Amino acid sequence: MIKLLEQALEAVQRLPADSQDEIARAMLILAQSDVEPEPIDPAHLSAVLEGLAQAKRREFASDAEVEAAFRRFDP
Protein backbone atom coordinates (compact mmCIF):
# COMPACT_ATOMS: atom_id res chain seq x y z
CA MET A 1 0.00 0.00 0.00
CA ILE A 2 1.33 3.43 -0.82
CA LYS A 3 2.27 5.81 1.98
CA LEU A 4 -0.46 8.37 1.18
CA LEU A 5 -3.18 5.73 1.28
CA GLU A 6 -1.81 4.44 4.58
CA GLN A 7 -1.94 7.97 6.01
CA ALA A 8 -5.50 8.44 4.77
CA LEU A 9 -6.62 5.17 6.32
CA GLU A 10 -4.99 6.07 9.63
CA ALA A 11 -6.83 9.40 9.62
CA VAL A 12 -10.14 7.71 8.80
CA GLN A 13 -9.65 5.20 11.62
CA ARG A 14 -9.69 8.08 14.10
CA LEU A 15 -13.17 9.12 12.97
CA PRO A 16 -16.46 7.82 14.40
CA ALA A 17 -17.72 4.53 12.94
CA ASP A 18 -20.49 6.20 10.92
CA SER A 19 -17.99 8.53 9.26
CA GLN A 20 -15.69 5.62 8.52
CA ASP A 21 -18.55 3.78 6.81
CA GLU A 22 -19.38 6.78 4.63
CA ILE A 23 -15.76 7.19 3.57
CA ALA A 24 -15.45 3.46 2.88
CA ARG A 25 -18.56 3.56 0.66
CA ALA A 26 -17.14 6.53 -1.26
CA MET A 27 -13.80 4.75 -1.70
CA LEU A 28 -15.48 1.64 -3.06
CA ILE A 29 -17.48 3.68 -5.54
CA LEU A 30 -14.38 5.56 -6.68
CA ALA A 31 -12.39 2.33 -7.02
CA GLN A 32 -14.85 0.84 -9.51
CA SER A 33 -13.28 1.12 -12.93
CA ASP A 34 -16.55 1.55 -14.82
CA VAL A 35 -17.76 4.58 -12.84
CA GLU A 36 -17.50 7.92 -14.59
CA PRO A 37 -16.54 10.94 -12.51
CA GLU A 38 -19.45 13.16 -11.59
CA PRO A 39 -19.53 16.42 -13.52
CA ILE A 40 -18.65 19.57 -11.57
CA ASP A 41 -21.35 22.20 -11.47
CA PRO A 42 -19.81 25.36 -12.96
CA ALA A 43 -21.09 27.29 -9.94
CA HIS A 44 -18.88 25.08 -7.71
CA LEU A 45 -15.81 24.91 -9.95
CA SER A 46 -13.87 27.67 -8.17
CA ALA A 47 -14.45 25.97 -4.79
CA VAL A 48 -13.30 22.61 -6.19
CA LEU A 49 -10.17 24.17 -7.67
CA GLU A 50 -9.43 25.94 -4.37
CA GLY A 51 -9.86 22.63 -2.52
CA LEU A 52 -7.42 20.94 -4.87
CA ALA A 53 -4.93 23.77 -4.38
CA GLN A 54 -5.28 23.43 -0.60
CA ALA A 55 -4.66 19.69 -0.85
CA LYS A 56 -1.57 20.31 -2.95
CA ARG A 57 -0.33 22.65 -0.21
CA ARG A 58 -1.21 19.92 2.33
CA GLU A 59 -3.74 22.20 4.03
CA PHE A 60 -6.29 19.73 5.35
CA ALA A 61 -9.24 20.08 7.69
CA SER A 62 -8.75 19.11 11.30
CA ASP A 63 -10.49 16.03 12.70
CA ALA A 64 -12.96 18.32 14.48
CA GLU A 65 -13.78 20.16 11.24
CA VAL A 66 -14.34 16.88 9.39
CA GLU A 67 -16.61 15.56 12.14
CA ALA A 68 -18.58 18.82 12.14
CA ALA A 69 -19.01 18.59 8.38
CA PHE A 70 -20.34 15.02 8.61
CA ARG A 71 -22.73 16.04 11.42
CA ARG A 72 -24.39 18.52 9.08
CA PHE A 73 -25.76 15.53 7.14
CA ASP A 74 -27.19 13.74 10.16
CA PRO A 75 -30.98 13.75 10.34
mmCIF file of N, CA and C in Angstrom:
data_model
loop_
_atom_site.group_PDB
_atom_site.id
_atom_site.type_symbol
_atom_site.label_atom_id
_atom_site.label_comp_id
_atom_site.label_asym_id
_atom_site.label_seq_id
_atom_site.Cartn_x
_atom_site.Cartn_y
_atom_site.Cartn_z
ATOM 1 N N MET A 1 0.850 -1.168 0.000
ATOM 2 C CA MET A 1 0.000 0.000 0.000
ATOM 3 C C MET A 1 0.897 1.232 0.000
ATOM 4 N N ILE A 2 0.498 2.242 -0.765
ATOM 5 C CA ILE A 2 1.331 3.431 -0.818
ATOM 6 C C ILE A 2 1.194 4.260 0.453
ATOM 7 N N LYS A 3 2.194 5.038 0.737
ATOM 8 C CA LYS A 3 2.269 5.815 1.977
ATOM 9 C C LYS A 3 1.062 6.751 2.140
ATOM 10 N N LEU A 4 0.659 7.434 1.083
ATOM 11 C CA LEU A 4 -0.458 8.373 1.180
ATOM 12 C C LEU A 4 -1.749 7.651 1.551
ATOM 13 N N LEU A 5 -1.986 6.498 0.951
ATOM 14 C CA LEU A 5 -3.177 5.732 1.280
ATOM 15 C C LEU A 5 -3.131 5.255 2.728
ATOM 16 N N GLU A 6 -1.955 4.843 3.180
ATOM 17 C CA GLU A 6 -1.812 4.436 4.583
ATOM 18 C C GLU A 6 -2.140 5.597 5.518
ATOM 19 N N GLN A 7 -1.659 6.801 5.188
ATOM 20 C CA GLN A 7 -1.937 7.972 6.009
ATOM 21 C C GLN A 7 -3.429 8.288 6.016
ATOM 22 N N ALA A 8 -4.056 8.174 4.857
ATOM 23 C CA ALA A 8 -5.497 8.436 4.769
ATOM 24 C C ALA A 8 -6.283 7.447 5.618
ATOM 25 N N LEU A 9 -5.916 6.174 5.534
ATOM 26 C CA LEU A 9 -6.617 5.167 6.317
ATOM 27 C C LEU A 9 -6.419 5.380 7.816
ATOM 28 N N GLU A 10 -5.223 5.781 8.223
ATOM 29 C CA GLU A 10 -4.985 6.074 9.634
ATOM 30 C C GLU A 10 -5.864 7.234 10.101
ATOM 31 N N ALA A 11 -5.989 8.250 9.270
ATOM 32 C CA ALA A 11 -6.834 9.396 9.623
ATOM 33 C C ALA A 11 -8.298 8.986 9.725
ATOM 34 N N VAL A 12 -8.744 8.163 8.799
ATOM 35 C CA VAL A 12 -10.137 7.713 8.801
ATOM 36 C C VAL A 12 -10.420 6.850 10.033
ATOM 37 N N GLN A 13 -9.450 6.059 10.455
ATOM 38 C CA GLN A 13 -9.647 5.195 11.619
ATOM 39 C C GLN A 13 -9.876 5.986 12.898
ATOM 40 N N ARG A 14 -9.477 7.241 12.919
ATOM 41 C CA ARG A 14 -9.688 8.075 14.097
ATOM 42 C C ARG A 14 -11.086 8.687 14.140
ATOM 43 N N LEU A 15 -11.829 8.553 13.053
ATOM 44 C CA LEU A 15 -13.174 9.121 12.970
ATOM 45 C C LEU A 15 -14.197 8.174 13.594
ATOM 46 N N PRO A 16 -15.387 8.688 13.905
ATOM 47 C CA PRO A 16 -16.459 7.817 14.398
ATOM 48 C C PRO A 16 -16.833 6.757 13.350
ATOM 49 N N ALA A 17 -17.396 5.666 13.821
ATOM 50 C CA ALA A 17 -17.719 4.535 12.939
ATOM 51 C C ALA A 17 -18.610 4.942 11.767
ATOM 52 N N ASP A 18 -19.601 5.781 12.008
ATOM 53 C CA ASP A 18 -20.490 6.199 10.919
ATOM 54 C C ASP A 18 -19.729 6.937 9.832
ATOM 55 N N SER A 19 -18.803 7.795 10.237
ATOM 56 C CA SER A 19 -17.994 8.533 9.263
ATOM 57 C C SER A 19 -17.088 7.581 8.496
ATOM 58 N N GLN A 20 -16.537 6.605 9.188
ATOM 59 C CA GLN A 20 -15.689 5.616 8.523
ATOM 60 C C GLN A 20 -16.479 4.861 7.459
ATOM 61 N N ASP A 21 -17.715 4.495 7.783
ATOM 62 C CA ASP A 21 -18.553 3.780 6.811
ATOM 63 C C ASP A 21 -18.813 4.620 5.573
ATOM 64 N N GLU A 22 -19.111 5.904 5.761
ATOM 65 C CA GLU A 22 -19.379 6.782 4.626
ATOM 66 C C GLU A 22 -18.151 6.912 3.731
ATOM 67 N N ILE A 23 -17.001 7.064 4.341
ATOM 68 C CA ILE A 23 -15.764 7.185 3.566
ATOM 69 C C ILE A 23 -15.462 5.878 2.845
ATOM 70 N N ALA A 24 -15.689 4.765 3.513
ATOM 71 C CA ALA A 24 -15.452 3.458 2.882
ATOM 72 C C ALA A 24 -16.362 3.275 1.674
ATOM 73 N N ARG A 25 -17.638 3.670 1.805
ATOM 74 C CA ARG A 25 -18.558 3.562 0.660
ATOM 75 C C ARG A 25 -18.065 4.426 -0.507
ATOM 76 N N ALA A 26 -17.634 5.644 -0.200
ATOM 77 C CA ALA A 26 -17.136 6.529 -1.255
ATOM 78 C C ALA A 26 -15.898 5.939 -1.928
ATOM 79 N N MET A 27 -15.003 5.366 -1.132
ATOM 80 C CA MET A 27 -13.797 4.754 -1.698
ATOM 81 C C MET A 27 -14.144 3.602 -2.626
ATOM 82 N N LEU A 28 -15.096 2.774 -2.219
ATOM 83 C CA LEU A 28 -15.478 1.643 -3.060
ATOM 84 C C LEU A 28 -16.091 2.110 -4.368
ATOM 85 N N ILE A 29 -16.886 3.145 -4.312
ATOM 86 C CA ILE A 29 -17.478 3.683 -5.542
ATOM 87 C C ILE A 29 -16.386 4.228 -6.456
ATOM 88 N N LEU A 30 -15.456 4.983 -5.877
ATOM 89 C CA LEU A 30 -14.379 5.563 -6.679
ATOM 90 C C LEU A 30 -13.462 4.501 -7.266
ATOM 91 N N ALA A 31 -13.302 3.380 -6.571
ATOM 92 C CA ALA A 31 -12.390 2.326 -7.022
ATOM 93 C C ALA A 31 -12.962 1.500 -8.168
ATOM 94 N N GLN A 32 -14.255 1.589 -8.409
ATOM 95 C CA GLN A 32 -14.851 0.835 -9.506
ATOM 96 C C GLN A 32 -14.391 1.439 -10.828
ATOM 97 N N SER A 33 -13.868 0.619 -11.685
ATOM 98 C CA SER A 33 -13.278 1.122 -12.928
ATOM 99 C C SER A 33 -14.309 1.628 -13.927
ATOM 100 N N ASP A 34 -15.555 1.173 -13.821
ATOM 101 C CA ASP A 34 -16.553 1.555 -14.818
ATOM 102 C C ASP A 34 -17.370 2.777 -14.406
ATOM 103 N N VAL A 35 -17.022 3.421 -13.313
ATOM 104 C CA VAL A 35 -17.760 4.584 -12.843
ATOM 105 C C VAL A 35 -17.134 5.847 -13.415
ATOM 106 N N GLU A 36 -17.969 6.649 -14.048
ATOM 107 C CA GLU A 36 -17.502 7.917 -14.590
ATOM 108 C C GLU A 36 -17.496 8.966 -13.474
ATOM 109 N N PRO A 37 -16.535 9.873 -13.504
ATOM 110 C CA PRO A 37 -16.540 10.935 -12.506
ATOM 111 C C PRO A 37 -17.795 11.792 -12.651
ATOM 112 N N GLU A 38 -18.282 12.296 -11.534
ATOM 113 C CA GLU A 38 -19.447 13.165 -11.594
ATOM 114 C C GLU A 38 -19.028 14.513 -12.147
ATOM 115 N N PRO A 39 -19.885 15.108 -12.972
ATOM 116 C CA PRO A 39 -19.532 16.423 -13.516
ATOM 117 C C PRO A 39 -19.536 17.471 -12.393
ATOM 118 N N ILE A 40 -18.715 18.480 -12.542
ATOM 119 C CA ILE A 40 -18.654 19.565 -11.572
ATOM 120 C C ILE A 40 -19.567 20.689 -12.046
ATOM 121 N N ASP A 41 -20.466 21.083 -11.179
ATOM 122 C CA ASP A 41 -21.349 22.201 -11.471
ATOM 123 C C ASP A 41 -20.476 23.447 -11.650
ATOM 124 N N PRO A 42 -20.643 24.165 -12.748
ATOM 125 C CA PRO A 42 -19.813 25.355 -12.963
ATOM 126 C C PRO A 42 -19.866 26.345 -11.790
ATOM 127 N N ALA A 43 -20.975 26.387 -11.086
ATOM 128 C CA ALA A 43 -21.091 27.285 -9.936
ATOM 129 C C ALA A 43 -20.156 26.874 -8.805
ATOM 130 N N HIS A 44 -19.742 25.592 -8.776
ATOM 131 C CA HIS A 44 -18.875 25.083 -7.712
ATOM 132 C C HIS A 44 -17.428 24.901 -8.150
ATOM 133 N N LEU A 45 -17.142 25.179 -9.413
ATOM 134 C CA LEU A 45 -15.807 24.911 -9.948
ATOM 135 C C LEU A 45 -14.712 25.655 -9.184
ATOM 136 N N SER A 46 -14.926 26.923 -8.867
ATOM 137 C CA SER A 46 -13.874 27.670 -8.168
ATOM 138 C C SER A 46 -13.599 27.068 -6.793
ATOM 139 N N ALA A 47 -14.638 26.596 -6.099
ATOM 140 C CA ALA A 47 -14.446 25.966 -4.790
ATOM 141 C C ALA A 47 -13.692 24.646 -4.929
ATOM 142 N N VAL A 48 -14.001 23.879 -5.964
ATOM 143 C CA VAL A 48 -13.300 22.610 -6.193
ATOM 144 C C VAL A 48 -11.823 22.872 -6.484
ATOM 145 N N LEU A 49 -11.562 23.844 -7.336
ATOM 146 C CA LEU A 49 -10.168 24.171 -7.665
ATOM 147 C C LEU A 49 -9.407 24.679 -6.439
ATOM 148 N N GLU A 50 -10.071 25.474 -5.601
ATOM 149 C CA GLU A 50 -9.427 25.945 -4.372
ATOM 150 C C GLU A 50 -9.143 24.769 -3.446
ATOM 151 N N GLY A 51 -10.079 23.816 -3.347
ATOM 152 C CA GLY A 51 -9.857 22.632 -2.523
ATOM 153 C C GLY A 51 -8.675 21.815 -3.011
ATOM 154 N N LEU A 52 -8.555 21.671 -4.309
ATOM 155 C CA LEU A 52 -7.415 20.938 -4.874
ATOM 156 C C LEU A 52 -6.105 21.670 -4.588
ATOM 157 N N ALA A 53 -6.129 22.995 -4.682
ATOM 158 C CA ALA A 53 -4.929 23.772 -4.380
ATOM 159 C C ALA A 53 -4.545 23.624 -2.902
ATOM 160 N N GLN A 54 -5.556 23.625 -2.020
ATOM 161 C CA GLN A 54 -5.284 23.430 -0.597
ATOM 162 C C GLN A 54 -4.674 22.050 -0.353
ATOM 163 N N ALA A 55 -5.197 21.045 -1.020
ATOM 164 C CA ALA A 55 -4.658 19.694 -0.854
ATOM 165 C C ALA A 55 -3.210 19.628 -1.338
ATOM 166 N N LYS A 56 -2.944 20.292 -2.439
ATOM 167 C CA LYS A 56 -1.567 20.306 -2.953
ATOM 168 C C LYS A 56 -0.617 20.963 -1.958
ATOM 169 N N ARG A 57 -1.135 21.979 -1.237
ATOM 170 C CA ARG A 57 -0.333 22.652 -0.212
ATOM 171 C C ARG A 57 -0.373 21.891 1.116
ATOM 172 N N ARG A 58 -1.065 20.757 1.129
ATOM 173 C CA ARG A 58 -1.211 19.915 2.327
ATOM 174 C C ARG A 58 -1.935 20.650 3.450
ATOM 175 N N GLU A 59 -2.905 21.488 3.077
ATOM 176 C CA GLU A 59 -3.739 22.196 4.031
ATOM 177 C C GLU A 59 -5.053 21.432 4.163
ATOM 178 N N PHE A 60 -5.130 20.589 5.183
ATOM 179 C CA PHE A 60 -6.290 19.729 5.354
ATOM 180 C C PHE A 60 -7.104 20.146 6.565
ATOM 181 N N ALA A 61 -8.357 19.794 6.561
ATOM 182 C CA ALA A 61 -9.243 20.082 7.686
ATOM 183 C C ALA A 61 -8.811 19.268 8.898
ATOM 184 N N SER A 62 -9.043 19.840 10.065
ATOM 185 C CA SER A 62 -8.748 19.106 11.301
ATOM 186 C C SER A 62 -9.789 18.014 11.495
ATOM 187 N N ASP A 63 -9.516 17.088 12.398
ATOM 188 C CA ASP A 63 -10.487 16.029 12.699
ATOM 189 C C ASP A 63 -11.809 16.635 13.158
ATOM 190 N N ALA A 64 -11.746 17.681 13.972
ATOM 191 C CA ALA A 64 -12.958 18.322 14.479
ATOM 192 C C ALA A 64 -13.763 18.946 13.338
ATOM 193 N N GLU A 65 -13.082 19.568 12.380
ATOM 194 C CA GLU A 65 -13.776 20.164 11.238
ATOM 195 C C GLU A 65 -14.443 19.098 10.370
ATOM 196 N N VAL A 66 -13.763 17.976 10.187
ATOM 197 C CA VAL A 66 -14.337 16.883 9.392
ATOM 198 C C VAL A 66 -15.571 16.317 10.090
ATOM 199 N N GLU A 67 -15.462 16.083 11.387
ATOM 200 C CA GLU A 67 -16.607 15.561 12.139
ATOM 201 C C GLU A 67 -17.782 16.532 12.081
ATOM 202 N N ALA A 68 -17.516 17.826 12.199
ATOM 203 C CA ALA A 68 -18.581 18.821 12.136
ATOM 204 C C ALA A 68 -19.250 18.808 10.769
ATOM 205 N N ALA A 69 -18.451 18.643 9.720
ATOM 206 C CA ALA A 69 -19.015 18.587 8.378
ATOM 207 C C ALA A 69 -19.927 17.380 8.201
ATOM 208 N N PHE A 70 -19.502 16.220 8.712
ATOM 209 C CA PHE A 70 -20.344 15.023 8.606
ATOM 210 C C PHE A 70 -21.620 15.175 9.436
ATOM 211 N N ARG A 71 -21.536 15.853 10.572
ATOM 212 C CA ARG A 71 -22.727 16.038 11.422
ATOM 213 C C ARG A 71 -23.794 16.850 10.734
ATOM 214 N N ARG A 72 -23.398 17.717 9.799
ATOM 215 C CA ARG A 72 -24.392 18.520 9.077
ATOM 216 C C ARG A 72 -25.339 17.643 8.268
ATOM 217 N N PHE A 73 -24.937 16.421 7.941
ATOM 218 C CA PHE A 73 -25.756 15.528 7.138
ATOM 219 C C PHE A 73 -26.591 14.579 7.972
ATOM 220 N N ASP A 74 -26.403 14.594 9.280
ATOM 221 C CA ASP A 74 -27.190 13.738 10.157
ATOM 222 C C ASP A 74 -28.620 14.247 10.236
ATOM 223 N N PRO A 75 -29.575 13.310 10.265
ATOM 224 C CA PRO A 75 -30.984 13.745 10.344
ATOM 225 C C PRO A 75 -31.322 14.355 11.689
#
